[in-house]
Amino acid sequence: MRIGVFDSGVGGKAVAGKLQELLPDAEIISVDDYAHVPYGDRIPEDIIELTKIAIQPLLDTECDAIIIACNTATTVAISALRATFPSVNFIGIEPMIKPAAAITKSKIIAVLATPRTLQSDRYNELKQTWAKDITVIEPDCSGWAKLIEDGSSSRVQVEATIAGLLQENVDVIVLGCTHYHMIKERIVDAAGDSVTVLEPTDAIANRIKYLLA
Ligand code: DGL
């Protein structure tokens, strides 16, 4: 099986690497859009157009499925992609609000994501559907993806941000941007044992197995 993985930048590498471990027999091909990363501050029309162009190599190699390993591109562009390329099996990655809402005991969760993801209709629909009775805190992570992309992740204000969330009694943190997978260990360490940090790679691997079975 051949799986295409797209992200604006290094987030796709984190997802592709983990998917290769979970699906050792799969051929995983990654593409990115280094010329235009980060997507998280761009307007929706640009994200849709840029994504359509960037995934072209994956469309050309006829993948069994294409993972949009970018929460920003999924929440903003996946409907347009499905409408434009109806024969392609797209699997999106979007913030794990539903599982977070299911496991939180404090009823206070946090979502770390780009500004565009947080503003998207799809994200707000997810909150309305699954987290109506839950407080969702969205700390300012603008700039994080760019720092991670530039190899300056040590400058991301992880510890201060997570300390603020702990003060608010958050017990589940959702990684809603695949770039943040690169700093997951720091986030987990800062959050401590009483907080669950959710990211979607295992769920995506299961979805691929199910879809392609
Ligand atoms: N990795 C992407 C995401 O999951 C976006 C980062 C960016 O390009 O701003 O949202």
Coordinates of C-alpha atoms and ligand atoms in Angstrom, one line a residue:
M1 CA 0.0 0.0 0.0
R2 CA 1.2 3.5 -0.8
I3 CA 0.3 6.3 1.5
G4 CA 0.9 10.0 0.8
V5 CA 1.5 12.4 3.6
F6 CA 1.2 16.2 3.2
D7 CA 2.0 19.0 5.6
S8 CA 3.0 22.6 5.1
G9 CA 6.4 21.7 6.7
V10 CA 8.2 19.5 9.2
G11 CA 4.9 18.3 10.9
G12 CA 4.5 15.9 8.1
K13 CA 7.8 14.3 8.9
A14 CA 6.8 13.6 12.5
V15 CA 3.5 12.0 11.3
A16 CA 5.2 10.0 8.4
G17 CA 7.9 8.7 10.7
K18 CA 5.4 7.4 13.3
L19 CA 3.1 6.0 10.6
Q20 CA 6.0 4.1 9.1
E21 CA 6.6 2.5 12.5
L22 CA 2.9 1.6 12.8
L23 CA 2.6 0.4 9.2
P24 CA 6.0 -1.1 8.4
D25 CA 4.9 -2.6 5.1
A26 CA 3.5 0.6 3.7
E27 CA 5.3 2.8 1.3
I28 CA 5.0 6.3 2.8
I29 CA 5.7 9.3 0.6
S30 CA 5.8 12.8 2.1
V31 CA 5.5 16.2 0.5
D32 CA 5.6 19.6 2.1
D33 CA 5.4 23.2 1.0
Y34 CA 8.5 24.7 2.4
A35 CA 8.1 27.7 0.1
H36 CA 4.9 28.8 1.9
V37 CA 5.1 27.4 5.4
P38 CA 3.6 28.4 7.8
Y39 CA 0.0 28.1 6.7
G40 CA -1.4 29.0 10.1
D41 CA -1.5 32.8 9.4
R42 CA -2.8 32.6 5.9
I43 CA -6.3 33.3 4.6
P44 CA -8.4 30.2 3.7
E45 CA -8.4 30.9 -0.1
D46 CA -4.6 30.7 -0.1
I47 CA -4.5 27.6 2.0
I48 CA -6.9 25.8 -0.4
E49 CA -4.9 26.8 -3.5
L50 CA -1.5 26.1 -2.0
T51 CA -2.6 22.7 -0.8
K52 CA -4.0 21.7 -4.1
I53 CA -0.7 22.6 -5.8
A54 CA 1.5 21.0 -3.1
I55 CA -0.2 17.6 -3.1
Q56 CA 0.2 17.3 -6.9
P57 CA 3.1 14.8 -6.6
L58 CA 1.0 12.6 -4.4
L59 CA -1.9 12.7 -6.9
D60 CA 0.6 11.8 -9.7
T61 CA 1.9 8.7 -7.9
E62 CA -1.6 7.3 -7.2
C63 CA -1.5 6.8 -3.5
D64 CA -4.1 4.5 -1.9
A65 CA -4.8 7.3 0.6
I66 CA -3.5 10.8 1.1
I67 CA -3.1 12.0 4.7
I68 CA -3.5 15.7 5.1
A69 CA -1.2 15.7 8.1
C70 CA -1.9 19.4 8.8
N71 CA -4.7 20.5 11.1
T72 CA -4.7 23.9 9.4
A73 CA -5.1 22.5 5.9
T74 CA -7.6 19.8 7.0
T75 CA -9.9 22.2 8.9
V76 CA -9.8 24.8 6.1
A77 CA -9.3 22.9 2.8
I78 CA -10.4 19.2 3.1
S79 CA -13.9 19.7 1.8
A80 CA -12.6 21.6 -1.2
L81 CA -10.0 18.9 -1.8
R82 CA -12.6 16.2 -1.7
A83 CA -14.8 18.2 -4.1
T84 CA -12.0 18.8 -6.6
F85 CA -10.5 15.3 -6.5
P86 CA -13.5 13.0 -5.8
S87 CA -11.7 9.8 -6.6
V88 CA -9.0 10.4 -4.0
N89 CA -9.1 8.9 -0.5
F90 CA -8.3 11.8 1.8
I91 CA -7.7 11.3 5.5
G92 CA -7.6 14.5 7.5
I93 CA -6.0 15.3 10.8
E94 CA -8.0 17.7 13.0
P95 CA -7.9 18.5 16.7
M96 CA -9.0 15.6 18.9
I97 CA -11.9 17.4 20.6
K98 CA -14.1 14.4 20.8
P99 CA -11.7 12.0 22.6
A100 CA -10.5 14.9 24.8
A101 CA -14.1 15.7 25.8
A102 CA -14.7 12.0 26.5
I103 CA -11.8 11.6 29.0
T104 CA -11.6 14.9 30.8
K105 CA -12.6 14.8 34.5
S106 CA -12.1 18.5 35.3
K107 CA -14.2 19.4 32.2
I108 CA -11.4 21.8 31.2
I109 CA -9.3 21.0 28.2
A110 CA -6.7 22.9 26.1
V111 CA -6.2 22.9 22.4
L112 CA -2.8 24.0 21.0
A113 CA -3.3 25.0 17.4
T114 CA -2.5 27.6 14.8
P115 CA -4.6 30.8 14.6
R116 CA -6.2 29.7 11.4
T117 CA -7.3 26.3 12.7
L118 CA -8.8 28.0 15.8
Q119 CA -10.8 30.4 13.6
S120 CA -12.0 27.7 11.1
D121 CA -15.7 26.8 10.9
R122 CA -14.7 23.1 11.1
Y123 CA -12.9 23.5 14.4
N124 CA -15.8 25.5 15.9
E125 CA -18.2 22.9 14.7
L126 CA -16.2 20.2 16.5
K127 CA -16.3 22.3 19.7
Q128 CA -20.1 22.8 19.3
T129 CA -20.7 19.1 18.6
W130 CA -18.4 17.5 21.2
A131 CA -17.5 20.0 23.8
K132 CA -20.6 22.0 24.5
D133 CA -20.4 21.5 28.3
I134 CA -16.6 21.7 28.4
T135 CA -14.3 24.7 28.8
V136 CA -11.8 24.8 25.9
I137 CA -8.8 26.9 26.5
E138 CA -6.8 28.0 23.4
P139 CA -3.5 29.5 24.5
D140 CA -1.7 31.7 22.1
C141 CA 0.6 29.5 20.1
S142 CA 1.1 31.8 17.1
G143 CA 4.7 31.7 16.1
W144 CA 5.3 28.2 17.4
A145 CA 5.1 26.5 13.9
K146 CA 7.5 29.0 12.4
L147 CA 10.1 28.5 15.3
I148 CA 9.8 24.7 15.0
E149 CA 10.1 24.9 11.2
D150 CA 13.2 27.1 11.5
G151 CA 14.9 24.7 13.9
S152 CA 14.5 27.1 16.8
S153 CA 12.0 25.0 18.9
S154 CA 14.0 25.8 22.0
R155 CA 12.6 29.3 21.8
V156 CA 9.0 28.1 22.0
Q157 CA 7.4 29.1 25.3
V158 CA 6.3 25.6 26.2
E159 CA 6.9 25.6 29.9
A160 CA 5.2 29.0 30.6
T161 CA 2.2 28.1 28.4
I162 CA 1.7 24.7 30.0
A163 CA 2.1 26.2 33.5
G164 CA -0.7 28.6 32.7
L165 CA -2.9 25.7 31.6
L166 CA -2.2 23.7 34.8
Q167 CA -3.3 26.8 36.8
E168 CA -6.6 26.6 35.0
N169 CA -7.0 23.0 36.0
V170 CA -6.7 21.6 32.5
D171 CA -6.4 17.8 32.5
V172 CA -6.2 17.1 28.7
I173 CA -4.1 18.9 26.2
V174 CA -4.8 18.3 22.5
L175 CA -1.9 18.8 20.1
G176 CA -3.9 20.5 17.3
C177 CA -0.9 21.2 15.0
T178 CA 1.4 18.5 13.7
H179 CA 4.4 20.8 14.1
Y180 CA 3.9 20.4 17.9
H181 CA 4.5 16.7 17.6
M182 CA 8.2 17.6 17.3
I183 CA 8.1 19.1 20.9
K184 CA 5.6 16.6 22.3
E185 CA 8.1 15.3 24.9
R186 CA 8.7 18.8 26.3
I187 CA 4.9 19.3 26.5
V188 CA 4.4 16.0 28.2
D189 CA 7.2 16.7 30.7
A190 CA 5.9 20.2 31.5
A191 CA 2.3 18.9 31.9
G192 CA 3.2 16.1 34.3
D193 CA 1.5 12.8 35.0
S194 CA -2.0 14.1 35.9
V195 CA -2.5 15.5 32.4
T196 CA -3.1 13.5 29.2
V197 CA -1.6 14.8 26.0
L198 CA -3.5 13.7 22.9
E199 CA -2.1 13.5 19.3
P200 CA -3.7 11.6 16.4
T201 CA -1.1 9.4 14.8
D202 CA -2.3 6.1 16.3
A203 CA -5.9 6.9 15.4
I204 CA -4.8 7.7 11.8
A205 CA -2.9 4.4 11.5
N206 CA -6.0 2.5 12.6
R207 CA -8.1 4.5 10.2
I208 CA -5.8 3.6 7.3
K209 CA -5.8 -0.1 8.2
Y210 CA -9.6 0.0 8.4
L211 CA -10.1 1.9 5.2
L212 CA -7.7 -0.2 3.2
A213 CA -8.6 -3.6 4.7
Ligands
DGL1 N1 1.5 21.5 10.8 C1 0.4 22.4 10.5 C2 -0.9 22.0 11.4 O1 -1.0 20.9 11.8 C3 0.5 23.8 10.3 C4 1.6 24.6 10.6 C5 1.6 25.9 9.8 O2 1.9 25.8 8.6 O3 1.2 27.0 10.3 O4 -1.7 22.8 11.6

